[in-house]
Tab-separated table of C-alpha atoms in Angstrom:
chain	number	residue	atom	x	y	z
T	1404	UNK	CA	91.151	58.129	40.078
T	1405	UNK	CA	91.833	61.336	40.192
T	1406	UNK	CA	89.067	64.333	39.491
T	1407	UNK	CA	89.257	68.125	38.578
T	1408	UNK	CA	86.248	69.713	38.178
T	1409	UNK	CA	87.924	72.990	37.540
T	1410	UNK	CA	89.044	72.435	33.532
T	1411	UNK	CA	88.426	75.586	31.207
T	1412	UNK	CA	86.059	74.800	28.731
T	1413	UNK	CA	87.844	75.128	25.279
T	1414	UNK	CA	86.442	74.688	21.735
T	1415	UNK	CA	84.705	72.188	20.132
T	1416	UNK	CA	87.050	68.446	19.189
T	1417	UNK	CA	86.016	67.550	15.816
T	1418	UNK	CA	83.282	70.068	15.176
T	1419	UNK	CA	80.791	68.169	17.560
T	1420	UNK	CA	82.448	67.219	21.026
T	1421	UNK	CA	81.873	70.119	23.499
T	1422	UNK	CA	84.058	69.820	26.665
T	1423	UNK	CA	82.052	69.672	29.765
T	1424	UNK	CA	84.019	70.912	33.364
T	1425	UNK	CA	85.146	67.915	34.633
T	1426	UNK	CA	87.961	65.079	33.914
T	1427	UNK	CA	89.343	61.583	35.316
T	1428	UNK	CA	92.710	60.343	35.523
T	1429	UNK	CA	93.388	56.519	35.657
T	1430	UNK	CA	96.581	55.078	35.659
T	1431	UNK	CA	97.760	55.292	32.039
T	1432	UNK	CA	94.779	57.589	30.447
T	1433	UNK	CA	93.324	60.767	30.724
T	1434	UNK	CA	89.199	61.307	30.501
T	1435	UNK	CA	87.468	64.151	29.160
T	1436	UNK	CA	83.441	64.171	29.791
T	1437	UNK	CA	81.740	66.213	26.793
T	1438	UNK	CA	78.358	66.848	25.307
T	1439	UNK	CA	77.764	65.124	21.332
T	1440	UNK	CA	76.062	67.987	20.228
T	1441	UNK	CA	75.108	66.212	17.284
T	1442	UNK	CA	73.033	63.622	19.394
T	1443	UNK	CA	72.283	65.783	22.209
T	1444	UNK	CA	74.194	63.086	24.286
T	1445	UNK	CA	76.941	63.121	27.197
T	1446	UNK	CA	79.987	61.231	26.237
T	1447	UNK	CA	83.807	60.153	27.168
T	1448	UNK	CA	86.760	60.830	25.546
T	1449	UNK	CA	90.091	58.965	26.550
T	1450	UNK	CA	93.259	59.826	25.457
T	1451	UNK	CA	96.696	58.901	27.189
T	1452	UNK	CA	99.056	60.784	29.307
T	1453	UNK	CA	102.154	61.783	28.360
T	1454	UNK	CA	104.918	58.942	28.294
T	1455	UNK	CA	102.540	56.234	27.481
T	1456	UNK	CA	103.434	53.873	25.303
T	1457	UNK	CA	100.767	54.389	21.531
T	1458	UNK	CA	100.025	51.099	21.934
T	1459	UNK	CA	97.392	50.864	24.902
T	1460	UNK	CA	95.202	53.411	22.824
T	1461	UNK	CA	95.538	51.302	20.130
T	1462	UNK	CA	94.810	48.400	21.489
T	1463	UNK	CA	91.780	49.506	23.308
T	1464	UNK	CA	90.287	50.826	19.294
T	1465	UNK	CA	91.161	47.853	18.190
T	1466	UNK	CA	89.539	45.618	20.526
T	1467	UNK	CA	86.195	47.891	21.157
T	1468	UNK	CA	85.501	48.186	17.148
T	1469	UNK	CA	85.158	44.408	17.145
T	1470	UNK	CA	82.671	44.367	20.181
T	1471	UNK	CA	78.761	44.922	20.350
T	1472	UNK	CA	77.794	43.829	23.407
T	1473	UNK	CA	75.234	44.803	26.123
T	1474	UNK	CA	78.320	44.658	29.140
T	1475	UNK	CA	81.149	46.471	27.365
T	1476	UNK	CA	81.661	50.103	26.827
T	1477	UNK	CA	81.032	51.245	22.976
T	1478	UNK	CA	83.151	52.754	21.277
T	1479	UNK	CA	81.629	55.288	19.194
T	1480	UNK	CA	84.401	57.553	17.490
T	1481	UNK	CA	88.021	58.156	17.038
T	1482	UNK	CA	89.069	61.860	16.560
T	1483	UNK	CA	91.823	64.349	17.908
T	1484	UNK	CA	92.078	66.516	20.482
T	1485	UNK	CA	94.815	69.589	20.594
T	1486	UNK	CA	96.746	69.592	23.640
T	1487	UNK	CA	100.305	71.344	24.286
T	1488	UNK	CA	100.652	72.577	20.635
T	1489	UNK	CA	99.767	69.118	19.245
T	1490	UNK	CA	97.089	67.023	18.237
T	1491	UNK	CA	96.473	63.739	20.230
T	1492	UNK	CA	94.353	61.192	19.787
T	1493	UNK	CA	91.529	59.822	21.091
T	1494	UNK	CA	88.819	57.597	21.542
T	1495	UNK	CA	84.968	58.461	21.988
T	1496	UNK	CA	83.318	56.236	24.387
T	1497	UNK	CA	79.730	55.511	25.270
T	1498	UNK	CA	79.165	57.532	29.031
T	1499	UNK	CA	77.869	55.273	31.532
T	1500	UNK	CA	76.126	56.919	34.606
T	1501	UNK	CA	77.251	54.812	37.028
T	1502	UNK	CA	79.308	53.763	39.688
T	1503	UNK	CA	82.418	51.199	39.606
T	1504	UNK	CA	82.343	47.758	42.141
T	1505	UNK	CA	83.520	48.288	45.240
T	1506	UNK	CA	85.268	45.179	46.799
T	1507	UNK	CA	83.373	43.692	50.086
T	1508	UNK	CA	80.349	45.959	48.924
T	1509	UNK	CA	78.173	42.596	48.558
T	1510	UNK	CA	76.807	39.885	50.114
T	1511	UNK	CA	76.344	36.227	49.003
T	1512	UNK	CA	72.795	36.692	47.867
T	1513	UNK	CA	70.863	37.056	44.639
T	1514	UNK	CA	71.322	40.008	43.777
T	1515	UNK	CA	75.502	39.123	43.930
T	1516	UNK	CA	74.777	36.426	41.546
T	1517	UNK	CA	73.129	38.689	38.744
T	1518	UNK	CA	75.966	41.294	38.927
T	1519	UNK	CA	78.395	38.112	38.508
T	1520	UNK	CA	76.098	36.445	35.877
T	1521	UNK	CA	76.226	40.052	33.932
T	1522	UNK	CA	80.099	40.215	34.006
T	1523	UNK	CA	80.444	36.763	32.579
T	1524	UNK	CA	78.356	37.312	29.935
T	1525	UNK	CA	79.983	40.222	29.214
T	1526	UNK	CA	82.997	38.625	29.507
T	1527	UNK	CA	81.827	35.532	27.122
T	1528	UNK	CA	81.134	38.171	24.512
T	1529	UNK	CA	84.602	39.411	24.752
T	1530	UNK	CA	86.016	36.209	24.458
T	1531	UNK	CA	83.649	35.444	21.718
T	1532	UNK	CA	85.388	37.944	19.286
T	1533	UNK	CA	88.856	36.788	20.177
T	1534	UNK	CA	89.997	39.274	22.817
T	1535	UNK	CA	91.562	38.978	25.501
T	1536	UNK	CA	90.452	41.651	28.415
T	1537	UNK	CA	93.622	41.447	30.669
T	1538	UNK	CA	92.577	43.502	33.725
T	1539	UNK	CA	89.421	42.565	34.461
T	1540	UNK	CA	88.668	43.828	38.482
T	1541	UNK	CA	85.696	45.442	40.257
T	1542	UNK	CA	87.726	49.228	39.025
T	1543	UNK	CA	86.963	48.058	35.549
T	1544	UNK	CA	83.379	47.314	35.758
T	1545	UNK	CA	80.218	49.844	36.044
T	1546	UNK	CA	77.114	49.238	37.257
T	1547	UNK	CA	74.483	51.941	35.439
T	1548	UNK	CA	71.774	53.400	36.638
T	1549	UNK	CA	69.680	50.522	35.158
T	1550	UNK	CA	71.808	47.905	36.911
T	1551	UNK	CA	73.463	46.846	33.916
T	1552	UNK	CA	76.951	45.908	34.015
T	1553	UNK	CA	79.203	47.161	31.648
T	1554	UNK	CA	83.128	45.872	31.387
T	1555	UNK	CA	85.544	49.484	30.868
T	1556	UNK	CA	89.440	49.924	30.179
T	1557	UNK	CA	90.480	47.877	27.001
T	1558	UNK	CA	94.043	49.623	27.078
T	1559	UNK	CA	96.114	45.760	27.721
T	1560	UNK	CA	93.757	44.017	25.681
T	1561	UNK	CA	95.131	41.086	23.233
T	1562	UNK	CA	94.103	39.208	20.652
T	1563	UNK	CA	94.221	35.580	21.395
T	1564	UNK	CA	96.586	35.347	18.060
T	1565	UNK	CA	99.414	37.706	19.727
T	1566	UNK	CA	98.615	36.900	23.024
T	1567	UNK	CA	102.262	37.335	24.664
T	1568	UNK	CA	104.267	39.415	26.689
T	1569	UNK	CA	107.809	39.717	28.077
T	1570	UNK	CA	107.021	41.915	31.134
T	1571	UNK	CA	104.989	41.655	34.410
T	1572	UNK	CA	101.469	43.951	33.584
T	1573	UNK	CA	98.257	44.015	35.218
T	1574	UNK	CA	96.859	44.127	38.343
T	1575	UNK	CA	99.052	41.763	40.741
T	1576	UNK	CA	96.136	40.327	43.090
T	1577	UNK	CA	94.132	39.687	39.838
T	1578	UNK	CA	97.340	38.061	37.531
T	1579	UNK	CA	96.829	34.525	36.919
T	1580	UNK	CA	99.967	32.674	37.757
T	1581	UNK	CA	101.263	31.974	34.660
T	1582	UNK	CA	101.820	35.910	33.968
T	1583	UNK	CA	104.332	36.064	36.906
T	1584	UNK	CA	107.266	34.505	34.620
T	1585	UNK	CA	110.473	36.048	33.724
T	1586	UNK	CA	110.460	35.055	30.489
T	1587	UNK	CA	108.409	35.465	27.276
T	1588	UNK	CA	105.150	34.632	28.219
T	1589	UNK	CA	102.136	33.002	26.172
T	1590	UNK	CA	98.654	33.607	27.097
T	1591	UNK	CA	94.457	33.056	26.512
T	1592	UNK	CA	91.671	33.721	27.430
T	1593	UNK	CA	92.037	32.029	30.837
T	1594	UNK	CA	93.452	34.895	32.273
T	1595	UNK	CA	90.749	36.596	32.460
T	1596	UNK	CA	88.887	33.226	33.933
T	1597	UNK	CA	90.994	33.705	36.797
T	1598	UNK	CA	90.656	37.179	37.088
T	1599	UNK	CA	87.054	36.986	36.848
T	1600	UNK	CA	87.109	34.431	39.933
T	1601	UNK	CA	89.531	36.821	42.220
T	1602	UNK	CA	86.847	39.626	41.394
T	1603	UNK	CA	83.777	37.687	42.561
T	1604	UNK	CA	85.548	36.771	46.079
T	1605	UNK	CA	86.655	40.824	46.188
T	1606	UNK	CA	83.038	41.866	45.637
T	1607	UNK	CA	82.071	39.818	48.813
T	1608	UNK	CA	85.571	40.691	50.543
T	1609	UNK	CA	88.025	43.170	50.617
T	1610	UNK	CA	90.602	41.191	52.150
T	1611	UNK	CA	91.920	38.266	49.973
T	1612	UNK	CA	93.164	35.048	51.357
T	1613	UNK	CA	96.540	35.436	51.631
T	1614	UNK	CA	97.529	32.462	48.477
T	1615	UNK	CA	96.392	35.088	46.518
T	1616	UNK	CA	98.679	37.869	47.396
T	1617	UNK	CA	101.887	35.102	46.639
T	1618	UNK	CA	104.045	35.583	43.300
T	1619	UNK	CA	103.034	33.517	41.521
T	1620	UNK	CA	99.704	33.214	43.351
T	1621	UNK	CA	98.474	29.894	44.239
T	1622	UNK	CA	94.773	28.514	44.359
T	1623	UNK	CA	93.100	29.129	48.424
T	1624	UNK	CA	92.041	25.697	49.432
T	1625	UNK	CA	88.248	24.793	49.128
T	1626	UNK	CA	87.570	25.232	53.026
T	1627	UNK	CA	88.591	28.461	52.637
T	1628	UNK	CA	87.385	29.817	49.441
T	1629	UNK	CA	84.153	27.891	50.192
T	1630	UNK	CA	83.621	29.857	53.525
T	1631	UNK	CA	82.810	33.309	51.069
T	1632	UNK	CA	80.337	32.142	49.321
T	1633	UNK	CA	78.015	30.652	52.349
T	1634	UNK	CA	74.408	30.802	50.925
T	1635	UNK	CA	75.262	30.731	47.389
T	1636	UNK	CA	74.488	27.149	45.368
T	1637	UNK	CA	77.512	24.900	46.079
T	1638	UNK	CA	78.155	24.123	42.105
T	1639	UNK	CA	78.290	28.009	41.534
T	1640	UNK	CA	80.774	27.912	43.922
T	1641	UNK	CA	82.928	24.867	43.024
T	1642	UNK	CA	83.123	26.696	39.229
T	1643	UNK	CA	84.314	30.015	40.575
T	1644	UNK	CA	87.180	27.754	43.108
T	1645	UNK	CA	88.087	26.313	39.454
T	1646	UNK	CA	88.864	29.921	38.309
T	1647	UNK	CA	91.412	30.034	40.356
T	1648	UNK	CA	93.282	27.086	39.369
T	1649	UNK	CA	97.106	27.442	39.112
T	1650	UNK	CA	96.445	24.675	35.970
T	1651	UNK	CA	95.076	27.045	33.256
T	1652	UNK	CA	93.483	24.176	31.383
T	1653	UNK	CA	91.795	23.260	34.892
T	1654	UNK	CA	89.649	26.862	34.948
T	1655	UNK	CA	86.098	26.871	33.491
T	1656	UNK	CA	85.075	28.842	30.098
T	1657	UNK	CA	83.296	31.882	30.617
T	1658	UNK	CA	80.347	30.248	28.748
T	1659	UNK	CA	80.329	27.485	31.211
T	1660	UNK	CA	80.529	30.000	34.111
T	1661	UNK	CA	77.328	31.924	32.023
T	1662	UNK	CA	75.115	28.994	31.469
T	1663	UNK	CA	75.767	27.638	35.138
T	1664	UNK	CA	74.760	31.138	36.722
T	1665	UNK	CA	71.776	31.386	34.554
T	1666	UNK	CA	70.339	28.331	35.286
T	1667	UNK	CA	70.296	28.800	38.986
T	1668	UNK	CA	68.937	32.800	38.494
T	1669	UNK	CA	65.982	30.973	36.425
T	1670	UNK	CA	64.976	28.704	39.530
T	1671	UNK	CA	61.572	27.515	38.952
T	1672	UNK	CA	61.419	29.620	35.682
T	1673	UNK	CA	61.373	27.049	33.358
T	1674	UNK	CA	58.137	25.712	31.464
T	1675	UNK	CA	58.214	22.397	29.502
T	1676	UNK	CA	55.343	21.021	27.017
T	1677	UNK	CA	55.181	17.932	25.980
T	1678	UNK	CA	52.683	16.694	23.299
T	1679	UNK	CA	51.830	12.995	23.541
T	1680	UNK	CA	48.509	11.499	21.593
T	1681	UNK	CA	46.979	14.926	20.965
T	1682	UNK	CA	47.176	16.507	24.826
T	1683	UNK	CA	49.675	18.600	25.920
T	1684	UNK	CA	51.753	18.093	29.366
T	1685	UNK	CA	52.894	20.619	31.004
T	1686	UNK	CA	56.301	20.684	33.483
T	1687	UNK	CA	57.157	24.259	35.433
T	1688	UNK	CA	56.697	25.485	39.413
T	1689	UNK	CA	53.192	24.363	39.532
T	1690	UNK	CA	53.369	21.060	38.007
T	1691	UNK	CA	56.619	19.266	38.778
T	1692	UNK	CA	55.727	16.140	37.199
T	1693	UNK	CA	54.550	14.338	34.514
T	1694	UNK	CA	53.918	10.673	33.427
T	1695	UNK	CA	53.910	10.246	29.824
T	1696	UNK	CA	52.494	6.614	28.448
T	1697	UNK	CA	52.293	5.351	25.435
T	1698	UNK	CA	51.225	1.523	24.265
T	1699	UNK	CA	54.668	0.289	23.796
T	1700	UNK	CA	56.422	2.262	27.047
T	1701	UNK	CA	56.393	5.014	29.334
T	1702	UNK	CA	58.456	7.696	30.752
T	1703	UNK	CA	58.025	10.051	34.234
T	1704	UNK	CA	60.171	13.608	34.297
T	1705	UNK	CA	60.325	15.651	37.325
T	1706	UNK	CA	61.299	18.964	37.294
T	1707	UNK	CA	63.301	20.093	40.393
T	1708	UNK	CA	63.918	23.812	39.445
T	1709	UNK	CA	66.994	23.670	37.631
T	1710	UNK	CA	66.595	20.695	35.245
T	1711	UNK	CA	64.027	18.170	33.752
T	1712	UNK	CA	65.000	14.686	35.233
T	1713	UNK	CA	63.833	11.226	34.008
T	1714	UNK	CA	62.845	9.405	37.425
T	1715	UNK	CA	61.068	6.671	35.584
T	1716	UNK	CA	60.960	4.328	32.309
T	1717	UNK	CA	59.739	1.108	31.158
T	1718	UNK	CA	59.756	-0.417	27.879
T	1719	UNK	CA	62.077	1.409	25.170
T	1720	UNK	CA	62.333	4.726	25.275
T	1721	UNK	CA	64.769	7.230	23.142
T	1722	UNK	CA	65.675	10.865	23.145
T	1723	UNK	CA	67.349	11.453	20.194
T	1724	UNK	CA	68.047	8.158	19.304
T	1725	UNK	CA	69.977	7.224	22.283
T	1726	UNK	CA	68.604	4.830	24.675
T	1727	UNK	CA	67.285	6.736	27.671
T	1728	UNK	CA	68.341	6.192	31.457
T	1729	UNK	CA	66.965	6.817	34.853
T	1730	UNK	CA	68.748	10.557	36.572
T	1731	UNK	CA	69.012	11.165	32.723
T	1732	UNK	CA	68.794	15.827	32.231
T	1733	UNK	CA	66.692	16.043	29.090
T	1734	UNK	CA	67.903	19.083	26.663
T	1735	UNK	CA	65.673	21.774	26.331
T	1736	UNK	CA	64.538	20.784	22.605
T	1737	UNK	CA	64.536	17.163	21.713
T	1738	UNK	CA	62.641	14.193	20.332
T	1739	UNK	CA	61.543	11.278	22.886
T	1740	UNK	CA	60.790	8.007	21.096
T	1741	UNK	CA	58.404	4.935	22.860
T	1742	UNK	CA	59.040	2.200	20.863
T	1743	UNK	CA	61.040	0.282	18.005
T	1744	UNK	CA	60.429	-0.445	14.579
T	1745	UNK	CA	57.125	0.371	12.806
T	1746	UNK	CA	55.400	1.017	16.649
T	1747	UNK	CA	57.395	3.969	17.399
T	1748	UNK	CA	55.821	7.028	19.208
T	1749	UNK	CA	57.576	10.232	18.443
T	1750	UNK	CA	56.739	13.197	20.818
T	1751	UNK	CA	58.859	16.484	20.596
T	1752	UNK	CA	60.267	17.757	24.048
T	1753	UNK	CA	60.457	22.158	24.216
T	1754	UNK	CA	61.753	23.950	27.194
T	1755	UNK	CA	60.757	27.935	27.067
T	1756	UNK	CA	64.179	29.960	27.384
T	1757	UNK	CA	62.908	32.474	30.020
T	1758	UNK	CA	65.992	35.319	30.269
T	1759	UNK	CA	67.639	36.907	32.841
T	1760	UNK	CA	67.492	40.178	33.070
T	1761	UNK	CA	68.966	43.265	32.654
């Protein structure tokens, strides 16, 4: 991106926007930092160069009015700015003080796995609303000076109702195979599920395996994605080898991706209480297991971390009505049941929902 840090300051956009001195050029739209003085805040204002097609601005209003989430840029304004004898307009973005990802600028550790874990829940919120990112790579995503992740650049966005194109757009090293047609093309949300998995192996290395750089790309084989990610839980990375899938109905939802890398960032954060005849059980890092008995059966869970595990039953026991089984997960809220008929035990199962953070 391109920076000038020599811009005259001109007047006020809008009766509120001053210009500051500096500006950023990406590869279809032109930033202009300036100071809200109505909020006594700094923010951006994007507008596009000249020969680019309405559309991406557009589509990047469009897409950002229907999103509130903690990991996307807000979009706070529309307005006009005069340029060349003409008004053009623009959009008035929340300023993030921050830096973008840098590929190869992690390792396979913890603190990899929250910046991950932040861009698929950003990600899941996008998705949530319908949209359809369509360049998601480690340019397009800040970390602020927080460390929260925040997902930029809506200009290809798509709704997953008009979610088609007749020409070759993106990224190439992050286009999911299916984009690299020559003829009308459909798409959903899975594009970005595959984009998503190139950027996690970028942030660890810059050099991709060379399946990757094909057109169409194909899917690395598991010995050598798998080498990447040494240190990191093996079902973390058997879901992010599924990203890359050439099969689009293969690749994981970002919610699955979410929920998986959440559980293993609350290891040993979990807390379960269990009432049974008036005393309360407790399941977490100091007490990894309980044996609950009642007169018509009896149940043992185990708590390895991750999960709550039945290890142990006799007599019949329920959760939720269904007949329980040895290596069972329980849920984090249900109802165990010792017993049939009019000798039935009914004890409530709750898990606390600790959260990751940022």
């Amino acid at each position: 991106m391109e920076i000038n840090n020599n811009r005259e300051k001109s007047v006020l956009i809008a009766n509120r926007y001053k210009p500051l001195d500096t500006s950023d050029r990406g590869g279809m739209g032109e930033v202009l930092y300036c100071e809200d003085l109505h909020l006594q805040r700094q923010v951006v204002l994007k507008y596009l160069q000249a020969g680019v097609e309405a559309r991406r601005l557009l589509d990047e209003q469009k897409a950002l009015s229907k999103l509130r989430s903690k990991h996307v840029v807000q979009l706070y304004d529309i307005v006009t700015i005069p340029k060349g004898g003409a008004d053009h307009p623009a959009i008035v973005l929340e300023f993030i003080d921050g830096e973008v990802l840098t590929p190869g600028s992690f390792s396979a550790d913890n603190d990899y796995l929250h910046v991950i874990w932040q861009i698929s829940c950003g990600l899941t919120d996008i998705h949530s609303q319908g949209v359809i990112h369509r360049d998601i790579k480690p340019s397009n995503i800040k970390i602020d000076s927080e460390g929260v992740v925040k997902i930029l650049d809506f200009g290809l966005s798509r709704n997953n109702s008009n979610a088609e194109t007749r020409s070759i757009i993106g990224t190439p090293i992050f286009m999911a195979p299916e984009l690299w047609g020559d003829q009308t093309i459909a798409f959903n949300s899975s594009i970005d599920v595959y984009a998503f998995g190139v950027t996690c192996l970028a942030l660890l290395n810059i050099t991709p395996p060379s399946r990757l750089k094909n057109h169409p790309p194909t899917q690395p084989s598991w010995a050598r994605f798998s080498g990447y990610f040494d240190g990191i839980p093996e079902e973390i990375t058997e879901i992010l080898h599924r990203c890359l899938a050439s099969d689009s109905a293969v690749r994981p939802t970002m919610v699955e991706i979410q929920t998986l890398l959440a559980k293993h960032l609350l290891l040993n954060r979990h807390r379960a209480v269990v009432v049974l005849n008036g005393k309360p059980n407790i399941l977490d890092f100091n007490n990894r297991r309980i044996a609950l008995k009642a007169s018509v059966g009896s149940l043992t869970i185990d708590y390895d971390g991750l999960s709550f595990k039945v290890t142990n039953f006799a007599g019949a026991v329920y959760m939720n009505n269904t007949p329980i089984s040895a290596g069972i997960i329980i849920p984090g809220c249900c109802v165990l049941t010792f017993g049939t008929g009019n000798s039935r035990v009914f004890v409530t199962f709750d898990v606390s929902n600790p959260e990751v953070m940022p």
